[in-house]
mmCIF file with all atom_site columns, C-alpha atoms in Angstrom:
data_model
loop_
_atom_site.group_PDB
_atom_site.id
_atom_site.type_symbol
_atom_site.label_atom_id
_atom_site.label_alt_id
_atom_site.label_comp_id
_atom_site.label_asym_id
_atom_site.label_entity_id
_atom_site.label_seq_id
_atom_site.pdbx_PDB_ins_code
_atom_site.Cartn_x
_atom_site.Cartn_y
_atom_site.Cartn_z
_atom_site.occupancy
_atom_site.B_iso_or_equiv
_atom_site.pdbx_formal_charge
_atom_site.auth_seq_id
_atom_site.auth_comp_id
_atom_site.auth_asym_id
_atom_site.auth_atom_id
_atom_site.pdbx_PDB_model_num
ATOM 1   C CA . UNK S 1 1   ? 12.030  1.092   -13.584 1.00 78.00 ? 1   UNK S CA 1
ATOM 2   C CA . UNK S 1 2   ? 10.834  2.887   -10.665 1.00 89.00 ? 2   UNK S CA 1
ATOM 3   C CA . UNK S 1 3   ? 12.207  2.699   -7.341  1.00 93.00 ? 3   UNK S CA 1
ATOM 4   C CA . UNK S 1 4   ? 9.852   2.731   -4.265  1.00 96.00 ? 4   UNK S CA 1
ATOM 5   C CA . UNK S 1 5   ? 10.704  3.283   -0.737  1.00 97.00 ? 5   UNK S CA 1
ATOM 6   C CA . UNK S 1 6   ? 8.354   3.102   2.229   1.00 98.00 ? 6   UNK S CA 1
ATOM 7   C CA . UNK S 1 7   ? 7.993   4.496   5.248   1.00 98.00 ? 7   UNK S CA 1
ATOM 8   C CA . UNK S 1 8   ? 6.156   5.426   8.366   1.00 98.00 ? 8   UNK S CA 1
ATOM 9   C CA . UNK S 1 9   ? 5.760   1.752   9.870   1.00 97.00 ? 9   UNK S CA 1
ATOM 10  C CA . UNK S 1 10  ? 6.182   0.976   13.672  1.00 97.00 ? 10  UNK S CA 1
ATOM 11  C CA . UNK S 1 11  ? 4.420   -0.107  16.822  1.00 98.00 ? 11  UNK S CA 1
ATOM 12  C CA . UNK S 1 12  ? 0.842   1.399   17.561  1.00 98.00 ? 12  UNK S CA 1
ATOM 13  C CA . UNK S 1 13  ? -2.086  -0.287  19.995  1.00 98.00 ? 13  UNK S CA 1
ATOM 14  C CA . UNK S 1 14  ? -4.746  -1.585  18.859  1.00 98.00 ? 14  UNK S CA 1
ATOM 15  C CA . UNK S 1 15  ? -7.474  1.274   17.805  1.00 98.00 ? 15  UNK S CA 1
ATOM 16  C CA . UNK S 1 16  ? -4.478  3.180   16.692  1.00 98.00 ? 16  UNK S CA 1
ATOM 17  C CA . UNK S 1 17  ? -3.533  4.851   13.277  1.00 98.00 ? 17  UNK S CA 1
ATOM 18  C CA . UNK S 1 18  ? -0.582  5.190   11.151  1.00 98.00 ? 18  UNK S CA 1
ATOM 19  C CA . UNK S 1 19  ? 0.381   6.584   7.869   1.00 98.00 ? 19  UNK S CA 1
ATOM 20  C CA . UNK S 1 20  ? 2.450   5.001   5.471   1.00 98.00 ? 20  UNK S CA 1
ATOM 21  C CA . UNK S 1 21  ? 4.329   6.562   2.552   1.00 98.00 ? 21  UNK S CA 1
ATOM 22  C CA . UNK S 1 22  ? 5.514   4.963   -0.175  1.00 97.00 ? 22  UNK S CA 1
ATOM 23  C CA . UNK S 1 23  ? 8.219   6.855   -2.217  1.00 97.00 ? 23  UNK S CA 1
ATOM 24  C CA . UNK S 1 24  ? 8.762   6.868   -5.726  1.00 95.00 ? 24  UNK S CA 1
ATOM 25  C CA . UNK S 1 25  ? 12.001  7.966   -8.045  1.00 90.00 ? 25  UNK S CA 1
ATOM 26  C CA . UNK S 1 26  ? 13.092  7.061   -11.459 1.00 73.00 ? 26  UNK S CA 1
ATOM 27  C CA . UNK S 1 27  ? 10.603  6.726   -14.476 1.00 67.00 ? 27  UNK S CA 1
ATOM 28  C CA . UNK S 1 28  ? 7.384   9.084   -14.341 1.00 82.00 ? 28  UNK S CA 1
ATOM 29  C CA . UNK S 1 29  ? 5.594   7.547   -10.949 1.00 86.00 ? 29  UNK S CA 1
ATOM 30  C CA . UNK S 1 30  ? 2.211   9.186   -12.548 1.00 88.00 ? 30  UNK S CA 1
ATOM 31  C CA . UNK S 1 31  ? 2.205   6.846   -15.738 1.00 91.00 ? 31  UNK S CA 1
ATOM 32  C CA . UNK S 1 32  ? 1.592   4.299   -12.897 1.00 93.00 ? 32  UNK S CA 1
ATOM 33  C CA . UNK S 1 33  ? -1.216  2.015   -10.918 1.00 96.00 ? 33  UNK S CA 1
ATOM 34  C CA . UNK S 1 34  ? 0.367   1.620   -7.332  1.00 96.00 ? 34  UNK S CA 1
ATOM 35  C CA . UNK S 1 35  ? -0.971  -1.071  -4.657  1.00 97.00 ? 35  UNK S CA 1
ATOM 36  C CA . UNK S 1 36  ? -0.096  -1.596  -1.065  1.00 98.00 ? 36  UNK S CA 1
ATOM 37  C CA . UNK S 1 37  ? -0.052  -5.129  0.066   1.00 98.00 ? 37  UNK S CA 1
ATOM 38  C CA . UNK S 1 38  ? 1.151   -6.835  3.612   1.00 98.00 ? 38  UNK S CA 1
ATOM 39  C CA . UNK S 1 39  ? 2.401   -10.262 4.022   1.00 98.00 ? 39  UNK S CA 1
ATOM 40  C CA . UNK S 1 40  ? 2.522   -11.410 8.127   1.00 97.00 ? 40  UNK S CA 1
ATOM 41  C CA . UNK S 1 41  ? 4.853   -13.849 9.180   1.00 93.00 ? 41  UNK S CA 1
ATOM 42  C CA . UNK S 1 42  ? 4.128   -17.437 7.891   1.00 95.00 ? 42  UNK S CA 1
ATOM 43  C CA . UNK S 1 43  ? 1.142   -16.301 5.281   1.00 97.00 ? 43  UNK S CA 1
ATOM 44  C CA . UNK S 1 44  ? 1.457   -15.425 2.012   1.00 96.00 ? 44  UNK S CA 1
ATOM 45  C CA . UNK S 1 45  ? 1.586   -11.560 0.677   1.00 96.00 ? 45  UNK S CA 1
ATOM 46  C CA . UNK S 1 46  ? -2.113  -10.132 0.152   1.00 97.00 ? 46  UNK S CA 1
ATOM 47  C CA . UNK S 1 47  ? -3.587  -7.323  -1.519  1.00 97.00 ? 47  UNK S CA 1
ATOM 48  C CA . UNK S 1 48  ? -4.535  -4.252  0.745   1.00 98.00 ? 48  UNK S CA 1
ATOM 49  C CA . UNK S 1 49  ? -5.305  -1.669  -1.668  1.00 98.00 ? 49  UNK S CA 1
ATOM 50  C CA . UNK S 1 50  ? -5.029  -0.183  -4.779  1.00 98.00 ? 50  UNK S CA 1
ATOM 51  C CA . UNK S 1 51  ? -5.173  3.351   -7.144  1.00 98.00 ? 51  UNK S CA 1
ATOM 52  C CA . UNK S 1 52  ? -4.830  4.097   -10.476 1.00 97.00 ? 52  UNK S CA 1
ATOM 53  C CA . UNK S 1 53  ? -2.764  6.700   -12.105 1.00 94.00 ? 53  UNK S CA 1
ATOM 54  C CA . UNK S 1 54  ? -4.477  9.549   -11.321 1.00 94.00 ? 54  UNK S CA 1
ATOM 55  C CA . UNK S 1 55  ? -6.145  8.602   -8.261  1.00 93.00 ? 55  UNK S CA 1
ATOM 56  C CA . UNK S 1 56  ? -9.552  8.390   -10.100 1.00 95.00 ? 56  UNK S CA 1
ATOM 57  C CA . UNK S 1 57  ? -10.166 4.851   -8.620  1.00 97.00 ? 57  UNK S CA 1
ATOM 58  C CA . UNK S 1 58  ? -9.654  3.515   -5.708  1.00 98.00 ? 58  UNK S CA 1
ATOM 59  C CA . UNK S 1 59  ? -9.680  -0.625  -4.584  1.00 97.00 ? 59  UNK S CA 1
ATOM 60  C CA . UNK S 1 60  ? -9.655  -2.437  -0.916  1.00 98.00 ? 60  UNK S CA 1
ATOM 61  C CA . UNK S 1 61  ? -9.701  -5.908  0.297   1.00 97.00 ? 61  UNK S CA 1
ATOM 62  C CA . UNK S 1 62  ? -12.810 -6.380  2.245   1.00 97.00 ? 62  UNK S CA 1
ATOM 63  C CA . UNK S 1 63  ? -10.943 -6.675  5.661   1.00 96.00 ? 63  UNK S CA 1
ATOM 64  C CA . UNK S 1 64  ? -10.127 -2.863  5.234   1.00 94.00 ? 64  UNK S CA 1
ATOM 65  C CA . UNK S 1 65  ? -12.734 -1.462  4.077   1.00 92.00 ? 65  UNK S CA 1
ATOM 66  C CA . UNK S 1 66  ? -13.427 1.365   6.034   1.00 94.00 ? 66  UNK S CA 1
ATOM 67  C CA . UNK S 1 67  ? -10.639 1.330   8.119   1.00 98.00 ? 67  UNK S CA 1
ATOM 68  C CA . UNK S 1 68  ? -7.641  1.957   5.754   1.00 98.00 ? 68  UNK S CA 1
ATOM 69  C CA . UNK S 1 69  ? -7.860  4.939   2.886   1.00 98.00 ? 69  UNK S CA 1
ATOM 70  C CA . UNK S 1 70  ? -5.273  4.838   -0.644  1.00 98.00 ? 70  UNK S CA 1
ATOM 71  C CA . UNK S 1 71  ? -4.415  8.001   -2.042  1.00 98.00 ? 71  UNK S CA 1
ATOM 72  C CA . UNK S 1 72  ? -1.627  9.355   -3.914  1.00 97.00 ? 72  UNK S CA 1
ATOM 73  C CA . UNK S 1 73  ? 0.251   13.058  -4.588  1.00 96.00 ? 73  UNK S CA 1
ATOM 74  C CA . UNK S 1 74  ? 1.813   12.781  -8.054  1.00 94.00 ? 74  UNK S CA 1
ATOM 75  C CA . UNK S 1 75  ? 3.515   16.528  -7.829  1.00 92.00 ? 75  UNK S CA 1
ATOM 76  C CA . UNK S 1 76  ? 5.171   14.558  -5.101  1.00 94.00 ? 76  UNK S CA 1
ATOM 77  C CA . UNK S 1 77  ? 5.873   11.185  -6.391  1.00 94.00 ? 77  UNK S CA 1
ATOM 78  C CA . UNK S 1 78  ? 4.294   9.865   -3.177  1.00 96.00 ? 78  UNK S CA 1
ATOM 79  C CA . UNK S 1 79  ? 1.462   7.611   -2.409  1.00 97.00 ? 79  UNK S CA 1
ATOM 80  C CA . UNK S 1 80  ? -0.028  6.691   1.118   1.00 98.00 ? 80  UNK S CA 1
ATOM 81  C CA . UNK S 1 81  ? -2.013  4.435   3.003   1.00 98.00 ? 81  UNK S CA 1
ATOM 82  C CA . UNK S 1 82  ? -3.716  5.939   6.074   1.00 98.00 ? 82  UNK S CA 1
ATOM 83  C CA . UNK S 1 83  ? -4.382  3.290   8.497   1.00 98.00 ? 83  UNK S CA 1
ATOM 84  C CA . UNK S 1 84  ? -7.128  3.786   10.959  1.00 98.00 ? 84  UNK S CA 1
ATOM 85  C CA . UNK S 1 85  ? -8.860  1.626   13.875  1.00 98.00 ? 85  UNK S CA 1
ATOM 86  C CA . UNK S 1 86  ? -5.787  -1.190  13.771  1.00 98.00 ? 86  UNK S CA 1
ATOM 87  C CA . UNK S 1 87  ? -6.023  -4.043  15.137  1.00 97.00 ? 87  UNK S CA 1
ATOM 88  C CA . UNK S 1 88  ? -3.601  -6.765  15.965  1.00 97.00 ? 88  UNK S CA 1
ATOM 89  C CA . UNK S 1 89  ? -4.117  -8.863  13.038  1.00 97.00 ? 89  UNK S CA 1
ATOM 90  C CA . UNK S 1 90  ? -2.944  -6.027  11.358  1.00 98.00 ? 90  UNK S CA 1
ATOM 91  C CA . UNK S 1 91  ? 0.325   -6.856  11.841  1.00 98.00 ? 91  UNK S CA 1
ATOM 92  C CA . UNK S 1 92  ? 2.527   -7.699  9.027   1.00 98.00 ? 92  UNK S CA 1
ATOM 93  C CA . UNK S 1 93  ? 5.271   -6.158  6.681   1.00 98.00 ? 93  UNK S CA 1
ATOM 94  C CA . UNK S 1 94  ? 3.635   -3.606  4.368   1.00 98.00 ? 94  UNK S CA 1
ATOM 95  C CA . UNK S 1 95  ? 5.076   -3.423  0.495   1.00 98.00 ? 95  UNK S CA 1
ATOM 96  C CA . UNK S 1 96  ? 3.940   -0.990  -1.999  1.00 97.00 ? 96  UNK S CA 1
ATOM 97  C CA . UNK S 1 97  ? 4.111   -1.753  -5.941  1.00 97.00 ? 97  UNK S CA 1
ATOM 98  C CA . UNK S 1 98  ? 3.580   -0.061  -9.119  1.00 95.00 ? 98  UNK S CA 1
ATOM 99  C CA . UNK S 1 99  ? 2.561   -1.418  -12.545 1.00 94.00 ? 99  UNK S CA 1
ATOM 100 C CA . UNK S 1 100 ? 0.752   0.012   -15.801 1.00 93.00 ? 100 UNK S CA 1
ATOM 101 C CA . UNK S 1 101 ? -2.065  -2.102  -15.178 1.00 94.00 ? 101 UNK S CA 1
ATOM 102 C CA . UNK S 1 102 ? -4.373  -1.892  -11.840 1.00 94.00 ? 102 UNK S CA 1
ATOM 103 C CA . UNK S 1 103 ? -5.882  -4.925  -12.604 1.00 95.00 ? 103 UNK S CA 1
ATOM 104 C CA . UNK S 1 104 ? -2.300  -6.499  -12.396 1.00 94.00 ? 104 UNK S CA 1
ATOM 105 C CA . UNK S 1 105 ? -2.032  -4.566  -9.055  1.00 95.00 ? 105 UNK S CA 1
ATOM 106 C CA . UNK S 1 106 ? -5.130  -5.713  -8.002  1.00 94.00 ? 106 UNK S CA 1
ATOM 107 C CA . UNK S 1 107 ? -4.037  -9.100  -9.122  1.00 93.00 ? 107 UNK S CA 1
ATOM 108 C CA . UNK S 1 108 ? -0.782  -9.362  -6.894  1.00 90.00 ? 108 UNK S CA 1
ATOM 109 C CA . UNK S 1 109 ? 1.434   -9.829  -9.569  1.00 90.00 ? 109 UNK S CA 1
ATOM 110 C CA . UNK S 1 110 ? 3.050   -6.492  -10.093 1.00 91.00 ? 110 UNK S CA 1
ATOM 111 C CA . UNK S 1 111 ? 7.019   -6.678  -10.399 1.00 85.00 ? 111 UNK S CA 1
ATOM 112 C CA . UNK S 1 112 ? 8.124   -3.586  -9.432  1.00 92.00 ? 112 UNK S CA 1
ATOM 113 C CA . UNK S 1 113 ? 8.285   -3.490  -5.323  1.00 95.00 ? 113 UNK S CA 1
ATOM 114 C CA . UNK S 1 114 ? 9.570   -1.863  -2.480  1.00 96.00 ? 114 UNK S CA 1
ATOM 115 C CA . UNK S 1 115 ? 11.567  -3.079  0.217   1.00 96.00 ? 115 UNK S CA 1
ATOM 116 C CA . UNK S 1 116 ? 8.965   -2.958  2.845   1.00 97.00 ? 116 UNK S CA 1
ATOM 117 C CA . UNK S 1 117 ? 8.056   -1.630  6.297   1.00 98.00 ? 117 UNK S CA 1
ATOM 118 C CA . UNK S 1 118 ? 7.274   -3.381  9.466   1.00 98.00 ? 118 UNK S CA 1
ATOM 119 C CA . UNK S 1 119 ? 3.868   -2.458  11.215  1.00 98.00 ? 119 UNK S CA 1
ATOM 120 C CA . UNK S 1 120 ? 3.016   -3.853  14.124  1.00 98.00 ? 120 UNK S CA 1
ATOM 121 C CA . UNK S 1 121 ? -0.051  -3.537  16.386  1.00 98.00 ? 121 UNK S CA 1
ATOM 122 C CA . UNK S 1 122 ? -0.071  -4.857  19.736  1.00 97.00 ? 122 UNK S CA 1
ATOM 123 C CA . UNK S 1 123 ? -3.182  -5.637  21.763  1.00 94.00 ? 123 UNK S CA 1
#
């Protein structure tokens, strides 16, 4: 099991950027496909983005795309999402998750998750 911890979440205006870390301890964090997903209030959790194991690939849900970059440092057992040109509907809790598989990842059905960190983007 690998235990995830996020961070770097808060309240930016629209246009804004922030980067979020996602922290990873326990079993070898480089053996893994990681994801970052969001769920707002009252909708269901959705995939953001994704990255294998060695960063070789990278995946994005169309309303990203071009705003929002995955990446990972596996000498630090930390993966990020760099969040550029936010905008209000935006705003959500942001989870990462690891699994063996990306295509599980990319699937939304990975079981290993953190516990989350608010963003929020105001207009």
């Amino acid at each position: 099991q690998v235990q995830l911890v996020e961070s770097g979440g808060g309240l930016v205006q629209a246009g804004g950027s922030l980067r979020l870390s996602c922290a990873a301890s326990g079993r070898t964090f480089s053996s893994y496909a990681m994801g970052w997903f969001r769920q707002a209030p009252g909708k269901e959790r959705e995939f953001v983005a994704g990255i294998t194991w060695n960063g070789g690939r990278t995946y994005y849900a169309d309303f990203v795309k071009g705003r929002f970059t995955i990446s990972r440092d596996n000498a630090k057992n930390t993966a990020y999402l760099q969040m550029n040109s936010l905008k209000p509907e935006d705003t959500a809790v942001y989870y990462c998750a690891v699994d063996i598989s990306v295509a599980v990842i990319r699937s939304g059905a990975p079981t290993n998750w953190g516990q989350g960190t608010q963003v929020t983007v105001s207009s």
